Amino acid sequence: MAFRNLSSRDRDGVRTLTIERPDKLNALNRETIGELAIAFTQARHDDAVRAVVLAGSGEKAFVAGADIAELTAMSPVQAQAFSRAGQQMMRGIETLGKPVVARIQGFALGGGLELAMSCHLRIGSEKAKLGLPEITLGLLPGFAGTQRIARLAGRAAALELALLGKPVDAARAHALGLLTRVVAPEALDAEVEAVASQLAASAPHALAGILDAIVLGGEAAFEQGADYESKAFAVCFSTADMREGTAAFLERRKPVFTGA
Ligand code: COA
């Protein structure tokens, strides 16, 4: 399916989805949220896709937030539907069962930071700026950002960022866990590609188990999380990839994981 606001490229098991609204700093309007939901559903069901990179087009922004021009005209009922659509799409990313890497070259503000936080890894340029400026619009985050930022960065930083609305630079974002890696701008693409390629070459059932245990298990009571882990651990023993990985270690060679 052709998208109006997204481009998609596949290479060696990595699907790169790029939001293509550079003149609006890739702001998330309803249509883009709908297209992202479809694109991630397709990625979920395509066995050839082993990892996803999510990017924003242009030099300036990953995503500069929800589309303020759309927000300004919404009724409360429409706002709730918009919020829920964004929340569901981002939950779909978080629970994709495949690793998703956000490439953050510039602004990740409001809905852009919320989108990035639903990804599993966030690699940023030293020029990145992250924040929750909704308060400056008389608003608050609506795509579950209040929940994710408190879990990722802690309650004190979550309150600071959301209450005051001031973006932080890449170094501070890294210290808070909002960026998982920071690199020089010219090194960003190579770093994202190296990480995504490593993920795409890894054993998919083991990756899915790690995501379930850490993402879903982390939201549950300890015993339940440990149970997710145990079950995912056991599932790996039904895979050819686990036999390959352990045999390759013993035979002192590089493993080749096929997803079987
Ligand atoms: N929604 C809709 N349009 C947006 C947008 C958003 N969140 N963010 C940027 N744009 C648009 C601008 O309106 C402008 O469009 P125009 O050229 O048709 O007027 C274009 O993108 C470029 O943005 P501009 O503000 O001119 O760039 P800048 O470099 O001066 O500033 C930002 C960059 C990110 C600081 C600024 O765009 C900004 O503050 N954006 C809103 C951030 C925000 O509050 N996000 C939370 C939304 S809930």
CSV table of C-alpha atoms and ligand atoms in Angstrom, one decimal:
chain,number,residue,atom,x,y,z
A,1,MET,CA,0.0,0.0,0.0
A,2,ALA,CA,1.3,3.4,-0.9
A,3,PHE,CA,1.4,6.0,1.9
A,4,ARG,CA,1.1,9.8,1.6
A,5,ASN,CA,3.1,10.7,4.6
A,6,LEU,CA,5.5,7.7,5.0
A,7,SER,CA,8.1,6.0,3.0
A,8,SER,CA,9.3,2.5,3.5
A,9,ARG,CA,12.5,0.8,2.5
A,10,ASP,CA,13.7,-2.8,3.1
A,11,ARG,CA,17.3,-3.9,3.3
A,12,ASP,CA,18.7,-7.1,4.8
A,13,GLY,CA,15.8,-7.7,7.2
A,14,VAL,CA,15.6,-4.0,8.3
A,15,ARG,CA,12.5,-2.0,7.4
A,16,THR,CA,13.1,1.7,7.6
A,17,LEU,CA,9.9,3.8,7.9
A,18,THR,CA,10.4,7.5,7.4
A,19,ILE,CA,7.8,10.2,8.1
A,20,GLU,CA,7.7,12.4,5.1
A,21,ARG,CA,6.3,15.8,6.2
A,22,PRO,CA,9.6,17.8,6.4
A,23,ASP,CA,7.9,21.2,5.7
A,24,LYS,CA,5.9,20.6,8.9
A,25,LEU,CA,8.8,19.1,10.8
A,26,ASN,CA,7.1,15.7,10.4
A,27,ALA,CA,4.2,16.7,12.8
A,28,LEU,CA,1.8,13.9,13.4
A,29,ASN,CA,-1.6,14.6,11.9
A,30,ARG,CA,-4.4,12.1,11.9
A,31,GLU,CA,-3.5,10.6,8.6
A,32,THR,CA,0.1,10.1,9.5
A,33,ILE,CA,-0.9,8.4,12.7
A,34,GLY,CA,-3.2,6.1,10.7
A,35,GLU,CA,-0.5,5.3,8.2
A,36,LEU,CA,2.0,4.5,11.0
A,37,ALA,CA,-0.5,2.1,12.5
A,38,ILE,CA,-0.9,0.3,9.2
A,39,ALA,CA,2.8,0.3,8.5
A,40,PHE,CA,3.7,-1.2,11.9
A,41,THR,CA,0.9,-3.9,11.5
A,42,GLN,CA,2.4,-4.8,8.1
A,43,ALA,CA,5.9,-5.0,9.7
A,44,ARG,CA,4.5,-7.2,12.5
A,45,HIS,CA,3.1,-9.8,10.0
A,46,ASP,CA,6.0,-9.8,7.6
A,47,ASP,CA,8.5,-12.5,8.6
A,48,ALA,CA,11.2,-11.0,6.4
A,49,VAL,CA,11.2,-7.9,8.7
A,50,ARG,CA,13.5,-8.6,11.6
A,51,ALA,CA,14.0,-5.0,12.9
A,52,VAL,CA,12.5,-1.6,12.2
A,53,VAL,CA,14.0,1.8,12.0
A,54,LEU,CA,11.7,4.8,12.5
A,55,ALA,CA,13.0,8.1,11.2
A,56,GLY,CA,11.8,11.6,10.3
A,57,SER,CA,12.7,13.2,7.0
A,58,GLY,CA,14.8,16.4,6.7
A,59,GLU,CA,17.6,17.7,8.8
A,60,LYS,CA,15.7,19.4,11.5
A,61,ALA,CA,13.3,17.1,13.2
A,62,PHE,CA,12.5,13.5,14.0
A,63,VAL,CA,8.9,14.7,14.8
A,64,ALA,CA,8.0,18.2,16.2
A,65,GLY,CA,4.9,16.9,17.9
A,66,ALA,CA,1.2,16.4,17.1
A,67,ASP,CA,0.0,18.6,14.3
A,68,ILE,CA,-1.0,21.8,16.1
A,69,ALA,CA,-3.0,23.1,13.1
A,70,GLU,CA,-5.3,20.0,13.5
A,71,LEU,CA,-5.4,20.2,17.3
A,72,THR,CA,-6.6,23.8,17.3
A,73,ALA,CA,-9.9,22.9,15.6
A,74,MET,CA,-10.7,19.7,17.5
A,75,SER,CA,-13.7,19.2,19.7
A,76,PRO,CA,-13.2,17.3,23.0
A,77,VAL,CA,-14.7,14.1,21.4
A,78,GLN,CA,-12.3,14.4,18.4
A,79,ALA,CA,-9.4,15.1,20.8
A,80,GLN,CA,-10.2,11.9,22.7
A,81,ALA,CA,-10.3,9.9,19.5
A,82,PHE,CA,-7.0,11.5,18.3
A,83,SER,CA,-5.4,10.7,21.7
A,84,ARG,CA,-6.6,7.1,21.6
A,85,ALA,CA,-5.5,6.6,18.0
A,86,GLY,CA,-2.0,7.9,18.9
A,87,GLN,CA,-1.9,5.8,22.0
A,88,GLN,CA,-2.9,2.6,20.2
A,89,MET,CA,-0.5,3.1,17.3
A,90,MET,CA,2.4,3.7,19.8
A,91,ARG,CA,1.4,0.7,21.9
A,92,GLY,CA,1.5,-1.3,18.7
A,93,ILE,CA,5.2,-0.2,18.3
A,94,GLU,CA,6.1,-0.9,21.9
A,95,THR,CA,4.5,-4.4,21.7
A,96,LEU,CA,5.5,-5.2,18.1
A,97,GLY,CA,7.5,-8.3,19.1
A,98,LYS,CA,10.4,-7.0,16.9
A,99,PRO,CA,12.9,-4.3,17.9
A,100,VAL,CA,12.3,-0.8,16.8
A,101,VAL,CA,15.0,1.8,16.7
A,102,ALA,CA,14.2,5.5,16.5
A,103,ARG,CA,16.7,7.7,14.6
A,104,ILE,CA,16.6,11.2,16.1
A,105,GLN,CA,18.6,13.8,14.2
A,106,GLY,CA,16.9,17.0,15.7
A,107,PHE,CA,13.7,17.9,17.4
A,108,ALA,CA,11.7,15.1,19.1
A,109,LEU,CA,9.0,17.2,20.9
A,110,GLY,CA,5.6,16.5,22.3
A,111,GLY,CA,4.1,13.6,20.3
A,112,GLY,CA,7.6,13.2,18.7
A,113,LEU,CA,9.1,12.3,22.0
A,114,GLU,CA,6.1,10.2,22.9
A,115,LEU,CA,6.6,8.3,19.6
A,116,ALA,CA,10.3,7.9,20.2
A,117,MET,CA,9.6,6.6,23.8
A,118,SER,CA,7.4,3.8,22.3
A,119,CYS,CA,10.5,2.6,20.3
A,120,HIS,CA,12.9,0.2,22.0
A,121,LEU,CA,16.1,2.0,21.3
A,122,ARG,CA,16.6,5.7,20.6
A,123,ILE,CA,19.8,6.8,18.8
A,124,GLY,CA,20.3,10.5,18.7
A,125,SER,CA,22.6,13.0,17.1
A,126,GLU,CA,24.4,15.5,19.4
A,127,LYS,CA,22.1,18.1,17.9
A,128,ALA,CA,18.9,16.4,19.1
A,129,LYS,CA,16.5,18.2,21.3
A,130,LEU,CA,13.9,16.4,23.3
A,131,GLY,CA,11.0,17.7,25.3
A,132,LEU,CA,7.3,17.8,26.2
A,133,PRO,CA,6.3,21.4,25.4
A,134,GLU,CA,2.5,20.8,25.4
A,135,ILE,CA,2.1,22.9,28.5
A,136,THR,CA,3.1,25.9,26.5
A,137,LEU,CA,0.1,25.3,24.3
A,138,GLY,CA,-2.2,24.9,27.3
A,139,LEU,CA,-2.1,21.2,26.9
A,140,LEU,CA,-0.5,18.0,28.2
A,141,PRO,CA,0.9,15.0,26.4
A,142,GLY,CA,-1.9,12.8,25.0
A,143,PHE,CA,-0.2,9.8,23.5
A,144,ALA,CA,0.7,8.1,26.9
A,145,GLY,CA,3.8,10.2,27.2
A,146,THR,CA,3.0,11.0,30.8
A,147,GLN,CA,3.2,7.3,31.5
A,148,ARG,CA,6.2,6.4,29.5
A,149,ILE,CA,8.4,9.3,30.5
A,150,ALA,CA,7.9,8.6,34.2
A,151,ARG,CA,8.8,4.9,33.7
A,152,LEU,CA,11.9,5.7,31.5
A,153,ALA,CA,13.3,8.9,33.1
A,154,GLY,CA,11.8,8.7,36.6
A,155,ARG,CA,9.0,10.8,38.2
A,156,ALA,CA,11.2,13.8,39.1
A,157,ALA,CA,12.5,14.3,35.5
A,158,ALA,CA,9.0,13.5,34.1
A,159,LEU,CA,7.5,16.3,36.2
A,160,GLU,CA,10.2,18.7,35.4
A,161,LEU,CA,9.9,18.2,31.6
A,162,ALA,CA,6.1,18.1,31.4
A,163,LEU,CA,5.4,20.9,33.9
A,164,LEU,CA,8.0,23.4,32.6
A,165,GLY,CA,8.0,22.3,28.9
A,166,LYS,CA,11.6,23.2,28.3
A,167,PRO,CA,13.4,20.8,25.9
A,168,VAL,CA,16.7,19.1,27.0
A,169,ASP,CA,19.8,18.7,24.8
A,170,ALA,CA,21.1,15.3,23.7
A,171,ALA,CA,23.6,14.9,26.6
A,172,ARG,CA,20.8,15.5,29.2
A,173,ALA,CA,18.4,13.2,27.3
A,174,HIS,CA,21.0,10.5,27.3
A,175,ALA,CA,21.6,10.9,31.1
A,176,LEU,CA,17.8,10.5,31.6
A,177,GLY,CA,17.5,7.4,29.4
A,178,LEU,CA,15.5,9.3,26.8
A,179,LEU,CA,18.3,8.6,24.3
A,180,THR,CA,20.0,5.3,24.5
A,181,ARG,CA,23.0,6.4,22.5
A,182,VAL,CA,24.3,9.8,21.3
A,183,VAL,CA,26.7,10.2,18.3
A,184,ALA,CA,28.1,13.0,16.2
A,185,PRO,CA,25.6,14.1,13.5
A,186,GLU,CA,27.7,12.7,10.7
A,187,ALA,CA,27.9,9.3,12.4
A,188,LEU,CA,24.2,9.0,13.0
A,189,ASP,CA,23.2,6.9,9.9
A,190,ALA,CA,26.1,4.5,10.3
A,191,GLU,CA,25.3,4.0,14.0
A,192,VAL,CA,21.6,3.4,13.3
A,193,GLU,CA,22.5,1.0,10.5
A,194,ALA,CA,25.0,-0.9,12.5
A,195,VAL,CA,22.5,-1.4,15.4
A,196,ALA,CA,19.6,-2.3,13.2
A,197,SER,CA,21.7,-4.8,11.2
A,198,GLN,CA,22.9,-6.5,14.4
A,199,LEU,CA,19.3,-6.8,15.5
A,200,ALA,CA,18.1,-8.1,12.1
A,201,ALA,CA,20.9,-10.8,12.2
A,202,SER,CA,19.9,-11.9,15.8
A,203,ALA,CA,17.6,-14.8,16.6
A,204,PRO,CA,14.0,-13.3,16.3
A,205,HIS,CA,12.4,-15.6,18.9
A,206,ALA,CA,15.0,-14.6,21.5
A,207,LEU,CA,14.6,-10.9,20.6
A,208,ALA,CA,10.8,-11.3,21.0
A,209,GLY,CA,11.3,-13.0,24.3
A,210,ILE,CA,13.5,-10.1,25.5
A,211,LEU,CA,11.0,-7.5,24.4
A,212,ASP,CA,8.1,-9.4,26.1
A,213,ALA,CA,10.0,-10.0,29.3
A,214,ILE,CA,11.3,-6.4,29.6
A,215,VAL,CA,8.4,-4.4,28.2
A,216,LEU,CA,5.4,-6.5,29.3
A,217,GLY,CA,7.2,-8.0,32.3
A,218,GLY,CA,8.3,-4.6,33.4
A,219,GLU,CA,4.7,-3.4,33.6
A,220,ALA,CA,3.7,-6.4,35.7
A,221,ALA,CA,4.4,-7.7,39.2
A,222,PHE,CA,7.9,-9.2,39.6
A,223,GLU,CA,6.7,-12.8,39.7
A,224,GLN,CA,4.6,-12.4,36.6
A,225,GLY,CA,7.5,-10.7,34.8
A,226,ALA,CA,9.8,-13.6,35.8
A,227,ASP,CA,7.2,-16.0,34.5
A,228,TYR,CA,7.2,-14.2,31.1
A,229,GLU,CA,11.0,-14.6,31.1
A,230,SER,CA,10.9,-18.3,31.9
A,231,LYS,CA,8.3,-19.1,29.2
A,232,ALA,CA,10.2,-17.1,26.6
A,233,PHE,CA,13.4,-18.8,27.6
A,234,ALA,CA,11.8,-22.2,27.2
A,235,VAL,CA,10.4,-21.3,23.7
A,236,CYS,CA,13.9,-20.6,22.5
A,237,PHE,CA,14.7,-24.3,23.1
A,238,SER,CA,12.2,-25.2,20.4
A,239,THR,CA,14.1,-23.1,17.8
A,240,ALA,CA,16.8,-24.1,15.4
A,241,ASP,CA,18.4,-20.7,16.1
A,242,MET,CA,19.1,-21.6,19.7
A,243,ARG,CA,20.8,-24.9,18.6
A,244,GLU,CA,22.7,-22.9,16.0
A,245,GLY,CA,23.8,-20.3,18.5
A,246,THR,CA,25.0,-22.7,21.1
A,247,ALA,CA,26.6,-25.1,18.5
A,248,ALA,CA,28.4,-22.1,16.8
A,249,PHE,CA,29.9,-21.1,20.2
A,250,LEU,CA,31.2,-24.6,20.9
A,251,GLU,CA,32.5,-24.9,17.3
A,252,ARG,CA,34.2,-21.4,17.6
A,253,ARG,CA,32.4,-20.0,14.5
A,254,LYS,CA,29.9,-17.2,13.8
A,255,PRO,CA,26.3,-18.3,14.1
A,256,VAL,CA,23.8,-17.8,11.3
A,257,PHE,CA,20.3,-17.2,12.7
A,258,THR,CA,17.4,-17.8,10.2
A,259,GLY,CA,14.4,-17.3,12.4
A,260,ALA,CA,13.6,-21.0,12.4
B,1,COA,N1,2.4,21.0,14.3
B,1,COA,C1,2.1,21.6,13.1
B,1,COA,N2,3.1,22.3,12.4
B,1,COA,C2,4.3,22.4,12.9
B,1,COA,C3,4.6,21.8,14.2
B,1,COA,C4,3.6,21.1,14.9
B,1,COA,N3,3.8,20.5,16.0
B,1,COA,N4,5.9,22.0,14.4
B,1,COA,C5,6.4,22.8,13.4
B,1,COA,N5,5.4,23.0,12.5
B,1,COA,C6,5.5,23.7,11.2
B,1,COA,C7,5.5,25.2,11.5
B,1,COA,O1,4.2,25.7,11.6
B,1,COA,C8,6.1,25.6,10.2
B,1,COA,O2,5.2,25.6,9.1
B,1,COA,P1,5.0,26.8,8.1
B,1,COA,O3,6.4,26.9,7.4
B,1,COA,O4,3.9,26.3,7.2
B,1,COA,O5,4.7,28.0,8.9
B,1,COA,C9,7.2,24.6,9.9
B,1,COA,O6,6.7,23.4,10.6
B,1,COA,C10,8.6,24.9,10.4
B,1,COA,O7,8.5,25.2,11.7
B,1,COA,P2,9.1,26.5,12.4
B,1,COA,O8,8.4,26.8,13.7
B,1,COA,O9,9.1,27.6,11.4
B,1,COA,O10,10.6,26.0,12.6
B,1,COA,P3,11.6,26.6,13.7
B,1,COA,O11,13.0,26.1,13.3
B,1,COA,O12,11.5,28.1,13.8
B,1,COA,O13,11.2,26.0,15.1
B,1,COA,C11,10.4,24.3,16.6
B,1,COA,C12,11.3,24.7,15.3
B,1,COA,C13,10.4,22.8,16.7
B,1,COA,C14,11.1,24.9,17.8
B,1,COA,C15,9.0,24.9,16.4
B,1,COA,O14,8.5,24.5,15.2
B,1,COA,C16,8.0,24.4,17.5
B,1,COA,O15,8.1,24.8,18.6
B,1,COA,N6,7.1,23.4,17.1
B,1,COA,C17,6.0,23.0,18.0
B,1,COA,C18,6.6,22.1,19.0
B,1,COA,C19,5.5,21.7,20.0
B,1,COA,O16,4.9,22.5,20.7
B,1,COA,N7,5.1,20.4,19.9
B,1,COA,C20,4.1,19.8,20.7
B,1,COA,C21,2.8,19.7,20.0
B,1,COA,S1,1.5,19.0,20.9
